[in-house]
CSV table of C-alpha atoms (C1' of nucleotides) and ligand atoms in Angstrom, one decimal:
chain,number,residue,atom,x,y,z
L,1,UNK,CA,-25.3,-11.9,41.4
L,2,UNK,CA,-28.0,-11.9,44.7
L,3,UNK,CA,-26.0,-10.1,46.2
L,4,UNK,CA,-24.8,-6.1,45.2
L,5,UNK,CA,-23.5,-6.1,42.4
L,6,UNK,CA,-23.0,-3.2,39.8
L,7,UNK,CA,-24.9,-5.2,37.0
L,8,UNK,CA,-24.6,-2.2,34.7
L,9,UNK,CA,-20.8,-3.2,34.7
L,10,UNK,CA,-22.0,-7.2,33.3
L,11,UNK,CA,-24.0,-5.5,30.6
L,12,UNK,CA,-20.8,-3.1,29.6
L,13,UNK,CA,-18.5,-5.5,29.6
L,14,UNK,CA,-19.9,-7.9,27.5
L,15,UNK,CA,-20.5,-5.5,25.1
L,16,UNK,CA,-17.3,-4.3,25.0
L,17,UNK,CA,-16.0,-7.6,24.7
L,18,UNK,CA,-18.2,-8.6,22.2
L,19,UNK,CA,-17.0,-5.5,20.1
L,20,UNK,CA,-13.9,-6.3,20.3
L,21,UNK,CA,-14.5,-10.1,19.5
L,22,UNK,CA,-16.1,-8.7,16.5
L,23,UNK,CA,-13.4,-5.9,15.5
L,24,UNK,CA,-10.8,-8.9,15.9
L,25,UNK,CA,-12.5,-11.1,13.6
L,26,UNK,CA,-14.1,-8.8,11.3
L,27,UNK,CA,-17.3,-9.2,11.9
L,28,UNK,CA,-20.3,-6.6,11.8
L,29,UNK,CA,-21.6,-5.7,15.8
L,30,UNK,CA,-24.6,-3.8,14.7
L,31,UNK,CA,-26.8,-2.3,16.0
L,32,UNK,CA,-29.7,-4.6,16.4
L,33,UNK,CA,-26.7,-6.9,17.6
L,34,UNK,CA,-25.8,-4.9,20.5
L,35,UNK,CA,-29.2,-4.2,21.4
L,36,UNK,CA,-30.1,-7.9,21.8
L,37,UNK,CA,-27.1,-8.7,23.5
L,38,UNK,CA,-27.7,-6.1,25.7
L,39,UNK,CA,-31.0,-7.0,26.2
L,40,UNK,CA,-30.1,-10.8,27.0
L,41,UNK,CA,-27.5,-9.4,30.1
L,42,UNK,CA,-30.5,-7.6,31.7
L,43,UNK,CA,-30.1,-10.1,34.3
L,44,UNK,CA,-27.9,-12.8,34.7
L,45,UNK,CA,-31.0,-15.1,34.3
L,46,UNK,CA,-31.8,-16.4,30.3
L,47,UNK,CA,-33.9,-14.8,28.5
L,48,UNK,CA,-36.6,-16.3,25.8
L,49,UNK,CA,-36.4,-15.2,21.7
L,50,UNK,CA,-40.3,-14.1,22.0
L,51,UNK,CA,-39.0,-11.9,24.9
L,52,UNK,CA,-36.4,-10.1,23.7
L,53,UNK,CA,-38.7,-9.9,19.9
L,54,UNK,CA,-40.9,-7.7,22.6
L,55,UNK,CA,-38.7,-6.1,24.3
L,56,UNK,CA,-36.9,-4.5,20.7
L,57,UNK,CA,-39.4,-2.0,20.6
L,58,UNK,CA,-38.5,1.6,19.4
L,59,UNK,CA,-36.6,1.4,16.0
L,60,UNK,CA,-36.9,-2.5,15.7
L,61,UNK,CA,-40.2,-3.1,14.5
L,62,UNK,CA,-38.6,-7.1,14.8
L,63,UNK,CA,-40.5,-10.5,13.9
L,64,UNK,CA,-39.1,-13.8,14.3
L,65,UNK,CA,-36.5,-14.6,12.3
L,66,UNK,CA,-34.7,-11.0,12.9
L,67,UNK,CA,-34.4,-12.1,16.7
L,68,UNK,CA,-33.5,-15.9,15.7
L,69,UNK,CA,-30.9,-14.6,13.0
L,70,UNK,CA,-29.6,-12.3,15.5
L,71,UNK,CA,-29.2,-15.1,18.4
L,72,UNK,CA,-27.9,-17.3,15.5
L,73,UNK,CA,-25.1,-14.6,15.0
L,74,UNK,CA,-24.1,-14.1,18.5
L,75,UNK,CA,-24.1,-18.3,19.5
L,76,UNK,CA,-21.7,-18.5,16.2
L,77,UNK,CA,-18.9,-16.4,17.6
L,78,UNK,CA,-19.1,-17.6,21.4
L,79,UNK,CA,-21.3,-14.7,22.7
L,80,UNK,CA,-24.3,-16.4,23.6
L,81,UNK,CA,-25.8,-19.9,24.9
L,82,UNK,CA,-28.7,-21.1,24.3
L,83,UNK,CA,-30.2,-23.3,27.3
L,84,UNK,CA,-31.7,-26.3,25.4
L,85,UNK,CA,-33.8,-27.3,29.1
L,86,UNK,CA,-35.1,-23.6,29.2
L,87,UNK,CA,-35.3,-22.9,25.6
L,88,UNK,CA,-33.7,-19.6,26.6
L,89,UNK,CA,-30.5,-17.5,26.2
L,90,UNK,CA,-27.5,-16.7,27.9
L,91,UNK,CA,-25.0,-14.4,27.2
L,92,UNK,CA,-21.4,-16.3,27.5
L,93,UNK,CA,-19.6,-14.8,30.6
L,94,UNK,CA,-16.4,-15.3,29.1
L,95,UNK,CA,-16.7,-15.8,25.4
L,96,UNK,CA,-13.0,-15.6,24.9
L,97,UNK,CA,-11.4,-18.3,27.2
L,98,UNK,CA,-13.9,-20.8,26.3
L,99,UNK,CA,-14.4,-24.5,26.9
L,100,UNK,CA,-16.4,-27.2,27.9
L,101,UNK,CA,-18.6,-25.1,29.8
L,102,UNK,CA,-21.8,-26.2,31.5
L,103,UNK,CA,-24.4,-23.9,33.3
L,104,UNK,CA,-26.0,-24.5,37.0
L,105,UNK,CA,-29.5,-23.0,36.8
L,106,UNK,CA,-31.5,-22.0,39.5
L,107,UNK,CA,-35.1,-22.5,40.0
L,108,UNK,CA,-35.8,-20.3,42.6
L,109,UNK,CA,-34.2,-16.9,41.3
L,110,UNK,CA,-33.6,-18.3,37.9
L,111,UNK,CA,-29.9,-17.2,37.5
L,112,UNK,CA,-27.7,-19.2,35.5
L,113,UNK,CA,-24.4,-19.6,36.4
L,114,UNK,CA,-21.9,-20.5,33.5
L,115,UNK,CA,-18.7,-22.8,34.7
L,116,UNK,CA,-15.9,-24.4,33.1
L,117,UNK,CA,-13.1,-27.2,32.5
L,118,UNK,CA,-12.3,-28.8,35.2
L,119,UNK,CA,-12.3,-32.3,36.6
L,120,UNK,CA,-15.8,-32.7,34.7
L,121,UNK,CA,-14.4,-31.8,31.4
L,122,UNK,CA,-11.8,-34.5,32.2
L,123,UNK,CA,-14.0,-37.1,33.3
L,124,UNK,CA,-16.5,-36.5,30.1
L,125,UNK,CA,-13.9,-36.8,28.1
L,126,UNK,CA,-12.2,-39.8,29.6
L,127,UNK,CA,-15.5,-41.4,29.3
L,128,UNK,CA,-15.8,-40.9,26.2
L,129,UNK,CA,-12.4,-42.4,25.1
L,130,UNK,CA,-13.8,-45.5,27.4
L,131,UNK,CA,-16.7,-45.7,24.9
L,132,UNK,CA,-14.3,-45.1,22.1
L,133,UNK,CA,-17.0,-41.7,20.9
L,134,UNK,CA,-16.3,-39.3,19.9
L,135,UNK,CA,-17.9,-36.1,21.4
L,136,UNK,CA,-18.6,-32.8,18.8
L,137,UNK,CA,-20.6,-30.8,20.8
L,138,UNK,CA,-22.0,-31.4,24.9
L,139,UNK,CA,-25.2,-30.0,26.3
L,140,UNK,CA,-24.4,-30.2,30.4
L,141,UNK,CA,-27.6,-28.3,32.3
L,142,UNK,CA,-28.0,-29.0,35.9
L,143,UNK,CA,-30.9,-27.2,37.5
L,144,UNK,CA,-31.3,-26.9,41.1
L,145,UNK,CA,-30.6,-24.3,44.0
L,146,UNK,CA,-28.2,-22.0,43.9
L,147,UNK,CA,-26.1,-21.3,47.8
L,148,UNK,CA,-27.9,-17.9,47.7
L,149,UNK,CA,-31.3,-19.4,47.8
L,150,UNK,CA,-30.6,-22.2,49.6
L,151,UNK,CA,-29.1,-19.5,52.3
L,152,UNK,CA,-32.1,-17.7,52.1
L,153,UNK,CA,-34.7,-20.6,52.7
L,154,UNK,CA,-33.2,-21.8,55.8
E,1,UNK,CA,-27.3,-51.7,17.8
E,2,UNK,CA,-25.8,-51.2,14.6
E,3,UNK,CA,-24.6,-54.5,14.2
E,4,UNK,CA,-26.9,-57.7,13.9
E,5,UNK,CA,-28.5,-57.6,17.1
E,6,UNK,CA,-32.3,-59.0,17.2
E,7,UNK,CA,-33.9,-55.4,17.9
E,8,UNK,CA,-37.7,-57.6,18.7
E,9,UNK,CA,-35.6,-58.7,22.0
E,10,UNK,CA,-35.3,-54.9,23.1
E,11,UNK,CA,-38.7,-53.9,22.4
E,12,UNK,CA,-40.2,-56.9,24.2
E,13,UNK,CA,-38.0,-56.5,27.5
E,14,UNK,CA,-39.0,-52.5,27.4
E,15,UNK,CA,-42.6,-53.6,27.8
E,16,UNK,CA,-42.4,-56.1,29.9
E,17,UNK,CA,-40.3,-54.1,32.5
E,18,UNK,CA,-42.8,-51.6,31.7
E,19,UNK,CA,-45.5,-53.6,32.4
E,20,UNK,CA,-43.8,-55.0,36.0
E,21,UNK,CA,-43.2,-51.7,37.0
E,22,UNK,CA,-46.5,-50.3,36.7
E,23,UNK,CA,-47.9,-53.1,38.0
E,24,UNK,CA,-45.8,-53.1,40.8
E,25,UNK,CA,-46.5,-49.5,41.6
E,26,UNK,CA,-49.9,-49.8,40.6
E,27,UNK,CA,-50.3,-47.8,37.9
E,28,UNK,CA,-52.0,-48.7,34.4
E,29,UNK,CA,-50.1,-49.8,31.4
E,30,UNK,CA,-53.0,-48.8,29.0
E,31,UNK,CA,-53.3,-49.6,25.7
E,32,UNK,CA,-52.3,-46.1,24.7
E,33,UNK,CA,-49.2,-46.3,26.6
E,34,UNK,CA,-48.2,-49.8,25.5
E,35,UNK,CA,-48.4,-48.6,22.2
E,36,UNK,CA,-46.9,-45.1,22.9
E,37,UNK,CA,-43.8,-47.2,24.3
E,38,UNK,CA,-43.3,-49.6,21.6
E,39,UNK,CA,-43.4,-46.7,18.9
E,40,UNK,CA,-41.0,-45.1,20.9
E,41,UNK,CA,-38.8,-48.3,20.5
E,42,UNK,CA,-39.1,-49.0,16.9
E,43,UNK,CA,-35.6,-48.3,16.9
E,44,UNK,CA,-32.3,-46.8,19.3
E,45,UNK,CA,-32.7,-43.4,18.2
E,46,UNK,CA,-35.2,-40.9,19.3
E,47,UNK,CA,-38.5,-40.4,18.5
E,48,UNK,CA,-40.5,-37.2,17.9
E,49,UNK,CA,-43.8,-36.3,19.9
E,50,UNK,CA,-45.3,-35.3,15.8
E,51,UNK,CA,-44.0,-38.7,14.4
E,52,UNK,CA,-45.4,-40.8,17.2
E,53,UNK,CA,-49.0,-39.0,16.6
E,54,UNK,CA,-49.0,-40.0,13.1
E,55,UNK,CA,-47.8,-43.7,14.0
E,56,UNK,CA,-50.8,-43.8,16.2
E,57,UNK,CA,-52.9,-44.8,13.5
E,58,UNK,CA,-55.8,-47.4,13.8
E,59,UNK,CA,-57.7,-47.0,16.6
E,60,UNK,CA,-55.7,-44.3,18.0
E,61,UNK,CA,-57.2,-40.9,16.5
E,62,UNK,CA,-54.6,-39.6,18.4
E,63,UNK,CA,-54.0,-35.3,19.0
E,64,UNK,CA,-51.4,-33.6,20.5
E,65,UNK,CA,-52.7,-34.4,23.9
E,66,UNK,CA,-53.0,-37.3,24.1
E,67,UNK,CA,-49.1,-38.5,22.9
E,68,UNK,CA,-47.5,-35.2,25.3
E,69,UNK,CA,-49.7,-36.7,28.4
E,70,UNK,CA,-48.7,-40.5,27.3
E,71,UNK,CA,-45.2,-39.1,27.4
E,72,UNK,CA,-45.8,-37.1,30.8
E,73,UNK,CA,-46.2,-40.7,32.4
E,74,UNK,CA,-43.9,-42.6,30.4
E,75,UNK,CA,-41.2,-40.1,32.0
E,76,UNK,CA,-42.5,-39.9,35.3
E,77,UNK,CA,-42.2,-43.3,35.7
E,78,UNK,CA,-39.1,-43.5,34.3
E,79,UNK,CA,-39.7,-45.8,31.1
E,80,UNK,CA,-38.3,-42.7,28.8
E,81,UNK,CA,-36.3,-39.7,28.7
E,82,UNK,CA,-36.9,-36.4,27.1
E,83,UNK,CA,-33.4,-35.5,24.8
E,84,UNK,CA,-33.8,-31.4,24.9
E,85,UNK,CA,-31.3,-30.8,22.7
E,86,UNK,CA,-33.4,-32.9,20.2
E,87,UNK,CA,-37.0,-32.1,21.3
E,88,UNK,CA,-37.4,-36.1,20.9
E,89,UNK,CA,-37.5,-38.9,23.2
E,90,UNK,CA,-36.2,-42.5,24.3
E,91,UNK,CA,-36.9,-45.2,25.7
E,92,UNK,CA,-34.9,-46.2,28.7
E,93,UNK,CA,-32.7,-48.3,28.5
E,94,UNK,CA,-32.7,-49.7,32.3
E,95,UNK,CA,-35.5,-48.1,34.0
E,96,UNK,CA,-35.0,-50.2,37.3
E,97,UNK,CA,-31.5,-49.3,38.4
E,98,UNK,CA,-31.7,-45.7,37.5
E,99,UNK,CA,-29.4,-43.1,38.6
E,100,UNK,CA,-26.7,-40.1,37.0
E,101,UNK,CA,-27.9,-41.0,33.6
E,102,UNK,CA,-26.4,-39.1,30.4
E,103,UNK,CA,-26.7,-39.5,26.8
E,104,UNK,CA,-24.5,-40.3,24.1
E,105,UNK,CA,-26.4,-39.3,20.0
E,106,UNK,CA,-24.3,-40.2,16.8
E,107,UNK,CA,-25.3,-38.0,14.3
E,108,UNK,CA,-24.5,-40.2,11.8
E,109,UNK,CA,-26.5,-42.6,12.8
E,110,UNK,CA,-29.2,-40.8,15.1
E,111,UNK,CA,-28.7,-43.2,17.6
E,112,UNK,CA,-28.9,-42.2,21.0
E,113,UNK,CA,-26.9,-44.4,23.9
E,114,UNK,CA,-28.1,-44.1,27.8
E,115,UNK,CA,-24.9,-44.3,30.1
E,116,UNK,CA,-24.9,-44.5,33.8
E,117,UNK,CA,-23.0,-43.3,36.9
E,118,UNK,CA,-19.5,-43.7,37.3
E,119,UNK,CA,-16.7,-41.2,37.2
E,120,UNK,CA,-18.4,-38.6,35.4
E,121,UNK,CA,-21.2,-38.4,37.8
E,122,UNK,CA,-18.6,-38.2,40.7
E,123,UNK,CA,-17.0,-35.4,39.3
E,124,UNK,CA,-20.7,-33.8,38.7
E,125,UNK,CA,-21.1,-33.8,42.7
E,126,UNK,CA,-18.0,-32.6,43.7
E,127,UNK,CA,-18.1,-29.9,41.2
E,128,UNK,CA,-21.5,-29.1,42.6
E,129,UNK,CA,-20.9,-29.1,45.9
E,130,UNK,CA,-17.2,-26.7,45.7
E,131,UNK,CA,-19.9,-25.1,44.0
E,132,UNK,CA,-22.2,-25.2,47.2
E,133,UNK,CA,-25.1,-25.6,44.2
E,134,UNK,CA,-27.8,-28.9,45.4
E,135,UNK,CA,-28.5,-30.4,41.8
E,136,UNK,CA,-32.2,-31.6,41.5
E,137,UNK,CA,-31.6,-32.7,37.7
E,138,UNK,CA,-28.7,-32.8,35.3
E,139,UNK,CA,-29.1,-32.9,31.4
E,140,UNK,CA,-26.3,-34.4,30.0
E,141,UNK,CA,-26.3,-35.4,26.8
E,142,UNK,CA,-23.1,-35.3,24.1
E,143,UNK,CA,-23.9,-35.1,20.3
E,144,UNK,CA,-21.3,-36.4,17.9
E,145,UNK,CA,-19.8,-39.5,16.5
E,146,UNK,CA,-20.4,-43.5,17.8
E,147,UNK,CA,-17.3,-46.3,17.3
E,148,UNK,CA,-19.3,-47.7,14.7
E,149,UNK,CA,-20.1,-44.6,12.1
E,150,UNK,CA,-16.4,-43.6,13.1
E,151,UNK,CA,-15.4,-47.1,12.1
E,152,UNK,CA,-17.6,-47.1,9.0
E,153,UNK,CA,-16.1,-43.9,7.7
E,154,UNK,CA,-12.6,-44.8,7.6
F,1,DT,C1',-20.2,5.4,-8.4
F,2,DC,C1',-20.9,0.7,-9.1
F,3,DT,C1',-21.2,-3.8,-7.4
F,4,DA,C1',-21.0,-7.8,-4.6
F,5,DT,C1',-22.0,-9.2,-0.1
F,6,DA,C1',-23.9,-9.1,4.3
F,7,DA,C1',-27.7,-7.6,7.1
F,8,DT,C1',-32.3,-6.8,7.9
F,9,DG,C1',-37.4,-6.7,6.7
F,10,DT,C1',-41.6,-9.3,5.7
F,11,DT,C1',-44.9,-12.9,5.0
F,12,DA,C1',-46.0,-17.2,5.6
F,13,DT,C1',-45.7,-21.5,7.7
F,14,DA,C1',-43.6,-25.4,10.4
F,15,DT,C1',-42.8,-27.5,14.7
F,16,DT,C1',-43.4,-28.3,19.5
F,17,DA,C1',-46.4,-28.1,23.4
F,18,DT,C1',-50.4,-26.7,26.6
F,19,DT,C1',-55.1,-25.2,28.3
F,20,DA,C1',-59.7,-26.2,29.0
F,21,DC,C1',-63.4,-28.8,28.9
F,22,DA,C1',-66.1,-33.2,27.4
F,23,DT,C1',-66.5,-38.1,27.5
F,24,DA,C1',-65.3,-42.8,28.7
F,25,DA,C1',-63.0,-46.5,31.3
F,26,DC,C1',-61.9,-48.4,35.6
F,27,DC,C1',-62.1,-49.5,40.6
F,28,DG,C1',-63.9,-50.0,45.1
F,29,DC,C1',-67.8,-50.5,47.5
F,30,DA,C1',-72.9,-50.6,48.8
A,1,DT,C1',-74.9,-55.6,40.1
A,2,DG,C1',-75.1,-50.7,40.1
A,3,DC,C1',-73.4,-46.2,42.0
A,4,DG,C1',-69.9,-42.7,42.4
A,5,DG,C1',-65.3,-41.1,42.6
A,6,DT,C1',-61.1,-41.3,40.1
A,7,DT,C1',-58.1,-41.9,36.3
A,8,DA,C1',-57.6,-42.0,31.5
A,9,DT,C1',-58.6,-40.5,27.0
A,10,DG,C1',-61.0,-37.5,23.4
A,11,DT,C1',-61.5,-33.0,21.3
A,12,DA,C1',-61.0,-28.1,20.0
A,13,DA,C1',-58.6,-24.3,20.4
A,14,DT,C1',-54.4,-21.9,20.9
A,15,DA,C1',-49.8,-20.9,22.8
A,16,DA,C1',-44.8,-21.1,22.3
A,17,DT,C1',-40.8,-21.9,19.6
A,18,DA,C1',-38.5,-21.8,15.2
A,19,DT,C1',-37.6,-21.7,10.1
A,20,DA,C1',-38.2,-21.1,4.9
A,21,DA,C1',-38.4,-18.1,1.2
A,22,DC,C1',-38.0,-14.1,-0.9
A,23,DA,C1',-37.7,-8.6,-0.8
A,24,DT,C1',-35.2,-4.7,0.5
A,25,DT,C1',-31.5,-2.0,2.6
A,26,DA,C1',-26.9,-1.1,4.2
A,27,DT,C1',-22.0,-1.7,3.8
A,28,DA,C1',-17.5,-2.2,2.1
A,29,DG,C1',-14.3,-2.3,-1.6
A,30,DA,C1',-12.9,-1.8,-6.4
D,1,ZN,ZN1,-19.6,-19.3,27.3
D,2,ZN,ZN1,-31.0,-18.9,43.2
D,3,ZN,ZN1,-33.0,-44.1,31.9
D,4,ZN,ZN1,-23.5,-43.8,14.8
DNA sequence: TCTATAATGTTATATTATTACATAACCGCA
DNA sequence: TGCGGTTATGTAATAATATAACATTATAGA
């Protein structure tokens, strides 16, 4: 992400994919859909609700509850986080192989990185059988450095 | 917690580790704070900054201010965690040996369980160091069903 | 076209948290 | 004991995040 990458690709493929989620399952990508997703993949940092409520200038004369509906919609079908530690969004780098995904943020450039399964799926969940719980829905943020900026503060 | 367990005991253990602690560290356990804590105790689920305000009656004509800065020390020092997924806050349950400490929140019964260590936070290093990512602080905390609301609703 | 439903607009308000500055309590020391 | 710096608390205002309730508009089918 540092490094140079084509971000316009991020932003076009998530919206493709997202249209395509939508297509699949019947559901309405509209406009003021599209434009907030879009406007969450600006960066592959998270974005805040009273930033993006901003940022929908032109048509969208938007207030609250458009920009929280809207981020309601797109968390619903898989397309978007929300960060509970940041209260902020992220748009779901792979909304349709999805699992127990957690997110490394950085605190130097602010990226957050979205990552999946693995051995820490399998030890949360064997943990949980240990405590005989049963788990509906995990929250797994670990803030710190990311290698780029740890590279670039040596 | 559910069960019959004499809930005074836990309360009365909190402060007085409280109490040792800031005394060893030499810090003040304040009035405020005391009271802060115990509120914050009145039960094993979490506790919102609003509701604490309002239980601050009596001599305590308490603002915002004054419970978010109580709770600023409370969790620096360890006594109490912040739940972000909740906006709401526990005691802790073992603020001495602290280390890799996740949450488990029945949302049946709102209580909220403090686990420690062991495999899952193994498997949180080595994930973050493939990842070449240095963690400064993990929230972990899994929302869904304890043994004994699981129990109770067979 | 008509109608039911889904989406968005609008106003108001709830909830969570911080800034900035004033006052009071406490502690070490003259 | 009284002084002076530091820490803690009080207070007023406001920022930041989020939802409730109801009105209007767009859309898809019959
Ligand atoms: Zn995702
Ligand atoms: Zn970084
Ligand atoms: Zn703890
Ligand atoms: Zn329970």
């Amino acid at each position: 992400m540092h490094g140079n990458h084509q971000h316009a690709h991020c932003i076009e493929e998530a919206i493709t994919t997202a249209n395509r989620i939508c297509d699949e399952r019947g559901l309405r990508f509209t406009d003021l859909r599209r434009r907030v997703l879009e406007l969450i993949w600006e960066n592959h940092g998270s974005a805040k609700a009273y930033d993006l409520l901003e940022n929908l200038g032109g048509d969208y004369s938007a207030k609250p509850p458009t920009v929280y509906r809207t981020l309601d919609f797109l968390q619903e079908n898989g397309l978007v986080h929300k960060i509970n530690s940041l209260n902020a969004y992220v748009g779901c780098s792979h909304p349709l192989k999805h699992k127990d995904c957690f997110f490394l943020i950085c605190s130097a450039c602010n990226e957050v990185e979205e990552c999946c399964g693995s051995s820490v799926a399998e030890a949360l969940r064997s943990m949980a059988s240990e405590q005989n719980f049963r788990p509906d829905h995990t929250t797994l943020e670990i803030e710190g450095r990311c290698v780029d900026c740890l590279k670039a503060s040596q």
